[in-house]
Structure formats: structure tokens, C-alpha cells
Coordinates of C-alpha atoms and ligand atoms in Angstrom, one line a residue:
M1258 CA -22.8 32.9 -3.3
T1259 CA -26.4 33.1 -1.8
T1260 CA -28.8 35.1 -3.7
V1261 CA -30.2 38.0 -1.6
D1262 CA -31.1 40.5 -4.2
A1263 CA -34.1 42.9 -3.7
S1264 CA -37.2 40.9 -3.4
P1265 CA -40.2 42.2 -5.4
A1266 CA -42.4 39.7 -3.4
T1267 CA -41.9 41.4 -0.1
G1268 CA -40.6 44.8 -0.9
A1269 CA -37.5 44.3 1.2
A1270 CA -34.4 46.0 -0.2
L1271 CA -32.2 43.7 1.7
P1272 CA -34.1 40.4 1.9
F1273 CA -32.9 37.5 3.9
P1274 CA -32.8 33.9 2.5
P1275 CA -36.1 32.0 2.8
G1276 CA -36.4 30.1 6.1
F1277 CA -34.1 32.6 7.9
R1278 CA -34.8 32.3 11.6
W1279 CA -35.9 35.6 13.2
G1280 CA -35.9 35.3 17.0
T1281 CA -35.4 37.1 20.3
A1282 CA -33.3 35.9 23.2
T1283 CA -33.4 35.9 27.0
A1284 CA -31.8 34.1 29.9
A1285 CA -33.4 32.5 33.0
Y1286 CA -31.8 34.5 35.8
Q1287 CA -32.3 37.8 33.9
I1288 CA -36.0 37.6 33.6
E1289 CA -37.6 34.8 35.6
G1290 CA -37.7 35.9 39.2
A1291 CA -39.3 33.4 41.6
A1292 CA -35.8 32.7 42.9
A1293 CA -36.9 30.7 45.9
L1294 CA -40.0 29.1 44.4
D1295 CA -41.0 25.5 43.7
G1296 CA -37.9 24.0 45.0
R1297 CA -35.3 26.3 43.2
T1298 CA -32.1 26.7 45.3
P1299 CA -29.6 29.5 45.0
S1300 CA -27.3 29.7 42.0
I1301 CA -24.0 31.5 42.0
W1302 CA -25.7 34.6 40.7
D1303 CA -28.2 34.7 43.7
T1304 CA -25.3 34.5 46.1
F1305 CA -23.2 37.0 44.1
S1306 CA -26.0 39.5 43.7
S1307 CA -26.9 39.4 47.4
T1308 CA -23.3 40.1 48.4
P1309 CA -23.0 43.9 49.0
G1310 CA -20.9 45.7 46.5
K1311 CA -21.1 43.1 43.6
V1312 CA -24.1 44.4 41.6
L1313 CA -24.9 48.1 41.0
G1314 CA -27.6 49.4 43.3
G1315 CA -27.6 46.1 45.2
D1316 CA -30.0 44.7 42.5
T1317 CA -30.8 41.0 42.5
G1318 CA -32.7 38.6 40.2
D1319 CA -35.3 37.7 43.0
T1320 CA -38.1 39.2 41.0
A1321 CA -36.5 40.3 37.7
A1322 CA -39.1 40.7 35.0
D1323 CA -41.4 38.3 36.8
H1324 CA -41.4 36.1 33.8
Y1325 CA -42.1 33.1 35.9
Y1326 CA -45.6 34.4 36.4
R1327 CA -46.1 36.4 33.2
M1328 CA -44.8 33.8 30.8
A1329 CA -48.1 33.6 28.8
E1330 CA -48.1 37.4 28.4
D1331 CA -44.5 37.3 27.2
V1332 CA -45.2 34.6 24.7
G1333 CA -48.1 36.6 23.5
L1334 CA -45.8 39.5 22.9
M1335 CA -43.5 37.4 20.8
K1336 CA -46.5 36.1 18.8
R1337 CA -47.3 39.6 17.9
L1338 CA -43.8 40.3 16.9
G1339 CA -44.0 37.4 14.5
V1340 CA -40.7 35.8 15.6
S1341 CA -40.1 32.3 14.3
D1342 CA -37.8 31.3 17.2
Y1343 CA -37.3 32.0 20.9
R1344 CA -33.9 31.4 22.6
F1345 CA -34.4 31.0 26.4
S1346 CA -32.3 29.3 29.0
V1347 CA -33.2 26.6 31.6
A1348 CA -32.2 27.5 35.2
W1349 CA -30.2 24.5 36.4
P1350 CA -31.0 25.1 40.1
R1351 CA -34.8 25.0 39.2
V1352 CA -34.5 21.6 37.6
Q1353 CA -31.8 19.9 39.6
P1354 CA -31.5 22.0 42.8
T1355 CA -28.3 20.5 44.2
G1356 CA -26.6 19.9 40.8
R1357 CA -26.9 16.1 41.3
G1358 CA -29.6 13.5 41.4
P1359 CA -32.9 13.2 39.8
A1360 CA -34.7 16.2 38.2
L1361 CA -37.3 18.1 40.1
S1362 CA -40.6 17.8 38.3
R1363 CA -42.0 21.0 39.7
G1364 CA -39.0 22.9 38.2
L1365 CA -39.3 21.2 34.8
D1366 CA -43.0 22.0 34.8
F1367 CA -42.3 25.6 34.2
Y1368 CA -40.3 24.8 31.1
R1369 CA -42.9 22.3 29.9
R1370 CA -45.6 25.1 30.1
L1371 CA -43.3 27.6 28.3
V1372 CA -42.5 25.1 25.5
D1373 CA -46.2 24.2 25.1
A1374 CA -47.1 27.9 24.9
L1375 CA -44.4 28.6 22.3
L1376 CA -45.4 25.7 20.1
E1377 CA -49.1 26.7 20.4
A1378 CA -48.0 30.2 19.2
G1379 CA -46.1 28.8 16.3
I1380 CA -42.7 29.7 17.8
R1381 CA -39.7 27.3 17.8
P1382 CA -38.1 26.8 21.2
V1383 CA -34.3 27.0 21.3
A1384 CA -33.2 25.9 24.7
T1385 CA -29.9 26.9 26.3
L1386 CA -28.8 24.7 29.2
Y1387 CA -26.4 26.9 30.9
H1388 CA -26.6 30.7 30.9
W1389 CA -24.4 31.2 34.0
D1390 CA -26.6 30.1 36.8
L1391 CA -24.5 27.3 38.4
P1392 CA -26.2 25.7 41.5
Q1393 CA -24.3 27.2 44.4
E1394 CA -23.8 23.8 45.9
L1395 CA -21.6 22.9 42.8
E1396 CA -19.6 26.1 43.3
D1397 CA -19.1 25.2 47.0
R1398 CA -17.6 21.9 45.8
G1399 CA -15.1 23.9 43.6
G1400 CA -17.2 25.3 40.7
W1401 CA -16.0 25.2 37.1
P1402 CA -12.3 24.9 37.9
R1403 CA -13.2 21.4 39.3
R1404 CA -13.6 18.6 36.8
E1405 CA -16.6 17.1 38.5
T1406 CA -18.7 20.2 37.4
A1407 CA -18.4 19.1 33.7
E1408 CA -19.6 15.6 34.6
R1409 CA -22.5 17.1 36.6
F1410 CA -23.4 19.3 33.6
A1411 CA -23.7 16.4 31.3
E1412 CA -26.1 14.6 33.7
Y1413 CA -28.2 17.7 34.0
A1414 CA -28.2 18.0 30.1
G1415 CA -29.5 14.4 29.8
L1416 CA -32.2 15.1 32.4
V1417 CA -33.6 18.2 30.6
A1418 CA -33.4 16.6 27.2
G1419 CA -35.3 13.6 28.5
A1420 CA -38.0 15.8 29.8
L1421 CA -38.4 18.2 26.9
G1422 CA -36.7 16.5 24.0
D1423 CA -40.0 15.4 22.4
R1424 CA -41.0 19.0 21.9
V1425 CA -37.7 21.0 21.8
G1426 CA -35.7 20.3 18.6
S1427 CA -33.0 23.0 19.0
W1428 CA -30.5 22.9 21.9
T1429 CA -27.4 24.9 23.1
T1430 CA -25.0 23.6 25.7
L1431 CA -23.4 26.7 27.0
N1432 CA -23.8 30.4 26.6
E1433 CA -20.5 32.4 26.4
P1434 CA -18.1 30.1 28.3
W1435 CA -15.5 33.0 28.1
C1436 CA -17.6 35.0 30.5
S1437 CA -18.2 32.0 32.8
A1438 CA -14.5 31.3 33.0
F1439 CA -12.8 34.7 32.8
L1440 CA -15.3 37.2 34.2
G1441 CA -16.3 34.5 36.9
Y1442 CA -12.9 33.3 38.0
A1443 CA -10.3 35.9 36.8
S1444 CA -11.6 39.4 36.8
G1445 CA -14.4 38.4 39.3
V1446 CA -16.9 41.0 38.0
H1447 CA -19.4 38.1 37.5
A1448 CA -20.4 35.3 39.8
P1449 CA -18.8 33.6 41.6
G1450 CA -16.5 36.6 41.8
R1451 CA -13.2 34.8 42.2
T1452 CA -9.9 36.4 41.0
E1453 CA -7.7 33.3 40.4
P1454 CA -6.2 33.3 36.9
E1455 CA -5.0 29.7 37.1
A1456 CA -8.5 28.6 38.2
A1457 CA -10.0 30.6 35.3
L1458 CA -7.9 28.6 32.8
R1459 CA -9.1 25.2 34.5
A1460 CA -12.6 26.6 34.3
A1461 CA -12.3 27.2 30.6
H1462 CA -11.1 23.7 30.0
H1463 CA -13.8 22.2 32.1
L1464 CA -16.3 24.3 30.2
N1465 CA -15.1 22.9 26.9
L1466 CA -15.3 19.4 28.4
A1467 CA -18.8 20.1 29.8
H1468 CA -19.9 21.2 26.3
G1469 CA -18.6 18.0 24.8
L1470 CA -19.9 15.6 27.4
G1471 CA -23.2 17.6 27.2
V1472 CA -23.4 17.1 23.4
R1473 CA -23.0 13.3 24.0
A1474 CA -25.7 13.3 26.7
L1475 CA -28.1 15.3 24.4
R1476 CA -27.5 13.1 21.4
A1477 CA -28.2 10.0 23.6
A1478 CA -31.5 11.5 24.9
L1479 CA -32.7 13.3 21.7
P1480 CA -34.1 12.1 18.4
P1481 CA -31.6 12.2 15.5
S1482 CA -33.4 15.3 14.0
A1483 CA -32.5 17.5 17.1
E1484 CA -30.0 20.3 16.6
V1485 CA -27.2 20.7 19.1
S1486 CA -25.1 23.8 19.4
L1487 CA -22.7 26.0 21.4
T1488 CA -22.9 29.8 21.8
L1489 CA -19.6 31.7 22.0
N1490 CA -19.0 35.4 22.4
L1491 CA -15.9 35.6 20.1
H1492 CA -13.9 38.7 20.3
V1493 CA -13.3 40.7 17.1
V1494 CA -9.8 41.8 18.0
R1495 CA -8.4 44.9 16.3
P1496 CA -4.8 45.8 16.8
L1497 CA -4.4 49.6 17.3
T1498 CA -1.7 50.0 14.8
D1499 CA 0.0 47.7 12.3
S1500 CA 3.1 47.4 14.5
A1501 CA 4.5 43.9 15.2
A1502 CA 4.0 44.6 18.9
D1503 CA 0.3 45.4 18.5
A1504 CA -0.2 42.4 16.3
D1505 CA 1.3 40.2 19.1
A1506 CA -1.1 41.8 21.6
A1507 CA -4.0 40.8 19.2
R1508 CA -2.7 37.4 18.9
R1509 CA -2.6 36.9 22.7
I1510 CA -6.2 38.2 23.1
D1511 CA -7.3 36.0 20.2
A1512 CA -5.7 33.0 21.9
V1513 CA -7.3 33.4 25.3
G1514 CA -10.5 35.1 24.0
N1515 CA -11.3 32.9 21.0
R1516 CA -9.1 30.0 20.1
I1517 CA -9.2 28.7 23.6
F1518 CA -12.7 27.6 22.7
L1519 CA -12.6 27.3 18.9
D1520 CA -9.6 25.0 18.7
P1521 CA -10.8 22.3 21.3
V1522 CA -14.4 22.4 20.1
F1523 CA -13.6 22.4 16.3
R1524 CA -10.1 20.8 16.1
G1525 CA -9.7 18.7 19.3
R1526 CA -6.5 20.6 20.4
L1527 CA -5.3 23.5 22.5
P1528 CA -3.6 26.4 20.8
E1529 CA 0.2 26.1 21.2
D1530 CA 0.7 29.8 21.6
L1531 CA -1.9 29.9 24.5
I1532 CA 0.0 27.1 26.3
R1533 CA 3.2 29.2 25.8
D1534 CA 1.5 32.5 26.9
T1535 CA 0.2 30.9 30.1
A1536 CA 3.2 28.9 31.0
A1537 CA 3.9 31.0 34.2
L1538 CA 0.4 30.2 35.5
T1539 CA -0.2 26.5 34.6
D1540 CA 1.3 23.5 32.8
W1541 CA -2.3 22.5 31.7
S1542 CA -1.8 19.1 33.4
F1543 CA -5.5 19.1 34.3
V1544 CA -6.3 18.3 30.6
R1545 CA -6.7 14.5 30.7
D1546 CA -6.4 12.0 27.7
G1547 CA -9.7 12.0 25.8
D1548 CA -10.9 15.4 27.1
L1549 CA -10.1 17.3 23.8
A1550 CA -11.7 14.6 21.7
A1551 CA -14.8 14.9 23.9
A1552 CA -14.9 18.7 23.5
C1553 CA -14.7 18.2 19.7
E1554 CA -18.0 16.2 19.5
P1555 CA -19.6 17.5 16.2
I1556 CA -22.3 20.1 16.5
D1557 CA -25.0 21.3 14.1
W1558 CA -24.4 25.0 14.3
L1559 CA -22.3 27.6 16.2
G1560 CA -24.1 30.5 17.9
L1561 CA -22.5 33.8 18.1
N1562 CA -23.2 36.7 20.4
Y1563 CA -21.8 40.0 19.1
Y1564 CA -22.0 43.5 20.6
A1565 CA -18.8 45.4 19.8
P1566 CA -15.2 44.8 18.8
T1567 CA -12.1 44.9 21.1
V1568 CA -9.2 47.3 20.3
V1569 CA -5.9 46.2 21.6
A1570 CA -2.4 47.5 21.7
A1571 CA 0.9 46.4 23.3
A1572 CA 1.2 47.8 26.8
G1573 CA 4.4 49.5 25.8
S1574 CA 2.8 51.6 23.1
Q1575 CA 1.3 55.0 23.6
A1576 CA -2.3 53.8 23.8
P1577 CA -4.2 55.0 26.9
A1578 CA -4.8 52.0 29.4
A1579 CA -8.3 50.9 30.0
E1580 CA -7.8 47.5 31.3
P1581 CA -10.0 46.3 34.2
S1582 CA -8.1 45.1 37.1
P1583 CA -7.7 42.3 37.9
S1584 CA -7.4 41.2 34.4
P1585 CA -9.9 38.8 32.7
W1586 CA -7.1 37.8 30.3
P1587 CA -4.8 35.3 32.0
G1588 CA -1.4 35.3 30.2
A1589 CA -2.0 38.8 28.7
G1590 CA -2.4 40.9 31.7
G1591 CA 0.0 43.8 31.9
L1592 CA 1.2 43.0 28.3
V1593 CA -1.9 44.3 26.5
R1594 CA -3.9 47.5 26.7
F1595 CA -7.4 48.2 25.6
P1596 CA -7.6 51.8 24.2
P1597 CA -11.2 53.0 23.9
P1598 CA -12.0 53.5 20.2
P1599 CA -13.5 56.8 19.0
G1600 CA -17.1 57.1 17.8
P1601 CA -20.6 56.4 19.0
R1602 CA -21.4 54.3 22.1
T1603 CA -24.3 52.6 23.7
A1604 CA -25.3 53.1 27.2
M1605 CA -22.9 50.2 28.2
D1606 CA -20.1 52.5 26.8
W1607 CA -19.7 49.9 24.1
P1608 CA -18.7 51.2 20.7
V1609 CA -21.2 50.9 17.9
D1610 CA -19.4 49.0 15.1
A1611 CA -21.4 46.8 12.8
G1612 CA -18.4 46.1 10.6
G1613 CA -17.1 43.9 13.4
L1614 CA -20.1 41.6 13.0
Y1615 CA -19.4 41.2 9.3
E1616 CA -15.7 40.6 10.1
L1617 CA -16.7 37.8 12.6
L1618 CA -19.1 36.1 10.3
T1619 CA -16.7 36.1 7.4
R1620 CA -13.8 34.9 9.5
L1621 CA -15.8 31.8 10.6
R1622 CA -16.9 31.3 6.9
D1623 CA -13.2 30.9 6.1
E1624 CA -12.1 29.0 9.3
L1625 CA -15.1 26.7 9.8
P1626 CA -16.4 25.9 6.4
G1627 CA -19.6 23.7 6.6
V1628 CA -20.5 24.9 10.1
P1629 CA -23.7 26.9 9.9
L1630 CA -23.8 30.1 12.0
L1631 CA -26.5 31.8 14.0
V1632 CA -26.3 35.2 15.5
T1633 CA -27.7 34.1 19.0
E1634 CA -27.4 37.6 20.5
N1635 CA -27.1 41.2 19.2
G1636 CA -28.7 44.4 20.5
A1637 CA -28.0 47.5 22.4
A1638 CA -28.8 49.2 25.7
Y1639 CA -29.9 52.9 25.6
E1640 CA -31.5 55.1 28.2
D1641 CA -35.2 54.6 27.4
H1642 CA -37.8 56.7 29.0
P1643 CA -41.6 56.3 28.4
G1644 CA -43.1 59.5 27.1
P1645 CA -46.2 61.2 28.4
G1646 CA -48.5 58.7 26.7
G1647 CA -46.4 55.7 27.8
E1648 CA -44.8 55.4 24.4
V1649 CA -41.1 54.4 24.2
R1650 CA -39.2 56.0 21.3
D1651 CA -35.7 54.4 20.8
P1652 CA -34.4 55.5 17.5
E1653 CA -30.8 54.7 18.4
R1654 CA -31.6 51.2 19.1
I1655 CA -33.4 50.9 15.7
A1656 CA -30.3 52.4 14.0
Y1657 CA -28.0 49.9 15.8
L1658 CA -30.2 47.0 14.8
R1659 CA -30.6 48.1 11.3
E1660 CA -26.8 48.5 10.8
H1661 CA -26.1 45.1 12.4
L1662 CA -28.8 43.3 10.3
A1663 CA -27.3 45.0 7.2
A1664 CA -23.9 43.6 8.2
V1665 CA -25.4 40.1 8.5
H1666 CA -27.0 40.5 5.1
R1667 CA -23.7 41.4 3.6
A1668 CA -21.9 38.5 5.2
I1669 CA -24.6 36.2 3.8
R1670 CA -24.2 37.8 0.4
D1671 CA -20.4 37.1 0.7
G1672 CA -21.0 33.5 1.4
A1673 CA -21.3 33.1 5.2
D1674 CA -23.9 30.5 6.1
V1675 CA -25.9 32.5 8.6
R1676 CA -29.2 30.8 9.3
G1677 CA -30.8 33.2 11.9
Y1678 CA -30.7 36.3 14.1
F1679 CA -31.8 36.5 17.7
L1680 CA -32.3 40.0 19.1
W1681 CA -31.0 40.6 22.6
S1682 CA -33.4 41.1 24.2
L1683 CA -37.1 40.6 24.3
L1684 CA -37.5 42.4 27.6
D1685 CA -35.6 44.8 29.8
N1686 CA -33.9 42.6 32.3
F1687 CA -31.4 42.1 35.1
E1688 CA -28.1 43.0 33.2
W1689 CA -25.7 41.1 35.5
A1690 CA -23.3 43.3 37.4
Y1691 CA -25.2 46.4 36.1
G1692 CA -28.5 45.3 37.7
Y1693 CA -31.6 46.9 36.2
S1694 CA -29.7 50.1 35.2
K1695 CA -29.1 48.9 31.6
R1696 CA -32.1 48.3 29.3
F1697 CA -31.6 46.0 26.3
G1698 CA -35.3 45.1 25.7
I1699 CA -37.4 46.0 22.7
V1700 CA -40.1 45.7 25.2
H1701 CA -39.9 48.2 28.1
V1702 CA -40.5 46.8 31.6
D1703 CA -41.5 49.0 34.4
F1704 CA -39.9 47.0 37.2
A1705 CA -42.2 48.6 40.0
T1706 CA -45.5 47.4 38.2
Q1707 CA -44.0 44.9 35.7
L1708 CA -46.0 46.7 33.0
R1709 CA -44.7 45.7 29.5
T1710 CA -44.6 48.4 26.8
P1711 CA -43.3 47.5 23.3
K1712 CA -40.8 50.2 22.2
D1713 CA -40.7 51.6 18.8
S1714 CA -37.9 49.1 18.0
A1715 CA -40.4 46.1 18.7
R1716 CA -42.7 47.6 16.0
W1717 CA -39.7 48.0 13.7
Y1718 CA -38.5 44.5 14.3
A1719 CA -42.0 43.1 13.6
E1720 CA -42.0 45.0 10.3
V1721 CA -38.6 43.6 9.4
I1722 CA -39.8 40.1 10.1
A1723 CA -43.0 40.4 8.2
R1724 CA -41.1 41.8 5.2
G1725 CA -38.3 39.1 5.5
G1726 CA -35.6 41.8 5.5
L1727 CA -34.7 45.5 5.6
A1728 CA -36.7 48.2 3.9
P1729 CA -34.9 50.5 1.5
Ligands
FCB473 C1 -24.1 38.8 26.9 C2 -25.0 37.9 27.8 C3 -26.4 38.3 27.9 C4 -26.6 39.8 28.1 C5 -25.8 40.5 27.0 C6 -25.9 42.0 27.0 O1 -22.8 38.7 27.2 O2 -25.0 36.6 27.2 O3 -27.0 37.6 29.0 O4 -26.3 40.2 29.3 O5 -24.4 40.1 27.0

């Protein structure tokens, strides 16, 4: 058991272990803007957001939080927060506009400047290679359901590592491949907006393969000290009742939501029950010899993004249905329902349930012994309005963050090897299909003027970091 008793040195009632990584997270398309600048070509998100009806209010990432121009100011904000780490993503179409061939130096320059500014500020860069912005040209050739995209990804990973590997020591291949595969190709609420369940399963496999080939490309280009990782949004699945039918519903969602990634990446195999559940859609013959061994390349830590748990029930039971249609759950659609749990909610209508984060971290403690964990995203959207003096009071966000950090603390106390916490998000930003209507930042952004105003939660987080933990 790790010692995390009250620390007389810092005054924290819930101190985190020495060396704990305190960070914030963002993603390229959500903050950068400058969508057509310096040789960047459209990604699937540019195409999707400019298609009428796909994103709330017709919002696009064309300007976003203008971070491409305000990078120095944003690094200054992080320096004042006192974070040790910053998790950002590299826009593939900025660096390799067609998804093949040599890197574009002008595109890489932006990330070189960002990394230099971070190092200068004493902040460790944590680079994610793919946070959903596939070059449109690769989607036109078939996208993630096509095997070639995994090979293209490995080439791109090697290019970026070759350019930044001397200064970036912490790398993540993919962010939330579940969303890329199932929101992108099954329910279609994310780019590229396709609703083809069989293609979504192919996409999931090729994302696992891309991850593994990407790990190999990174290892080949990086010094041995570099850390290589993957970030998953694992679902904390809660059956509504203890009936056998609800347990089976939970099993199905766990298979196509979690084990579809965990088993290939950590055990080099596909879950047998997933193959059975999806038999009417595919025979999985697109999985070639050696693919699962490639997906299972060892990594240095697993990143977890957690926001809320998922309550499930068998479709036959009395639970009210709340399943989006078409379903993002191939093999479970029509058989499983998602009853909304009672209790407080964020502006995303997501339940507030910090116990789910504890459950997730302790599950992985048991299932993946020896694999260090980082919470690479956690945070909440609320309706934030600047007051008359410009101040932004966000007590609900502070309460959310405090509860979730306490859950991380509890998990560490109970033996989970959690090395860091990255708050989503540094800035209000383009929240995918919700456009600019949902604010996750601890820094408020006025999208008309691009004025940044730290919210109360930013000051609160800075105090937590300075103290090394939560106050009494
Ligand atoms: C995650 C995404 C991130 C952000 C949060 C709210 O699924 O990785 O980009 O949109 O949700």
C-alpha cells in the first residue's frame, strides 16, 4: 500500500505521492484554429463540422480558441497554474497533409515552438499523436475500416517522433479509439459520420493495429528513456439490477466498449464473447496473422479518460430506453438499454459519480498488475458566465474536481499505481458535436474576443498543485 497520509509538510489532508504528475489536457482540433494555414489540409472533423446539421449551431474548429496564435499566452497560463505536465495533441493534417510522404516542416514548426515554450516554462510535454483529426484524404481512401490507415499512422508517428523526440519524452499513440471507431463509424455522431456497424468493428481492429505499429515506430525513433502509452475511455459499466439478464447486458457492453481494446493491447487476443456477440455482423477475417501480436507491443503506461459511468439493462426489462440511434454498440444494439441514473448532472447531462473513477482504477489495479496508470482526462462542463467584474465563479466544477481527485487518492491508497492526473481542460474549446456550447475549461474563453479569464477552478487547481493534494 502506498503511503498517502496527511502531510504536515504541505498541509494537505489528502496528499498525493511525491512526483505525482499534475497536468491539463487539450486536443489540436478543439483549440488550435488556423485550419487552413501553413499547409494544413482538411481533417475529417473539418469536413464533418462544415456539413450542415452535424455540429450544434454549425460551429467549426476554423478558429477555435485561436491557440495557434496564442500559444505563448496559453503556456503562460499553465506556468501560473504550476502544472508539471501538459497533454496536447499533434494535428496529423498539419504535419503530413495528405497522410503520406514526408513531413511538412512548417506544420512541425508550430509543435517545435510549443515544446520549446513548455520546456522553458518547466512543463513536461506529453504528446498525443491522434486525437481524432484523420487527414480527409485517408478517409477518402477508406478511413479506419481500411487496413492501410494503420500503416499510414505508423509512418506519421515515426515522422513526428523523429522531429520532436529529442525534446518530448512522453508519447501517446491514440486518444479514445472507442470514440473513433464507434461514434465515427457506427452511430455517426462524430466524424466521419458513417453508420456502418461492420465497418466500425474493422475500424476498432485497425486502431488497435495502428496503436501497436505506432508503438514500434516510436520505439525505433525515440531514445530508450521515452515513455510510450495509449489512452482509452474505458466504460464503467453498471448493471441496473442483479438479474442475470442485466448482467449479460453489462457483459456485452464491457466486451465492445472495453475488452475490444484491453484484450488485444494487453493480452494479444480478441475476447471470445465479442466474436460471438458480433457473429451476425462479421467473421473478423480482416484480422491477419501477427496483427494481435503487433497490437500487444509493451507500453509504459495506460492513460484513462473518465467522466461518468454507464448504467445498462437488458432491453427486455422495465428500464426506460435512452439508447441513441443508430447504436454505437455493434452486437448489442436492441439488446441493451441505457437507463439514465438519478442524481446530479453536468451540462453534458452526464451523471456526477466519482465512485466510478475509483472503480475503474481499482479494476485495472487487479487486471493489469504492473501497468502504471495516468488519468489523462477528467473534468466537467457547466454553464459558466462571467460576472460583472469579469470573474467566473464555477463552484460546481470545483466540487466535481475535488470529488474525483479524492477518488484518485483513495484508489492510490488502495494500491492502484496512478502516476498523474490531467484535468480536461485548460481552455473552453470546440466540444465536438456540441460545438462551443459546452465549456470544459478552467480558463474561460470569450470566443468573440479570444479573451482568456481563469475561472475560480483554475485558482483552486493551482492551490491543489502547490499543496500537492487536497485541503481538509
Ligand atoms: C473526451 C475527448 C475530449 C473531450 C472530452 C469532454 O471524450 O477525448 O476531446 O471532448 O471528452
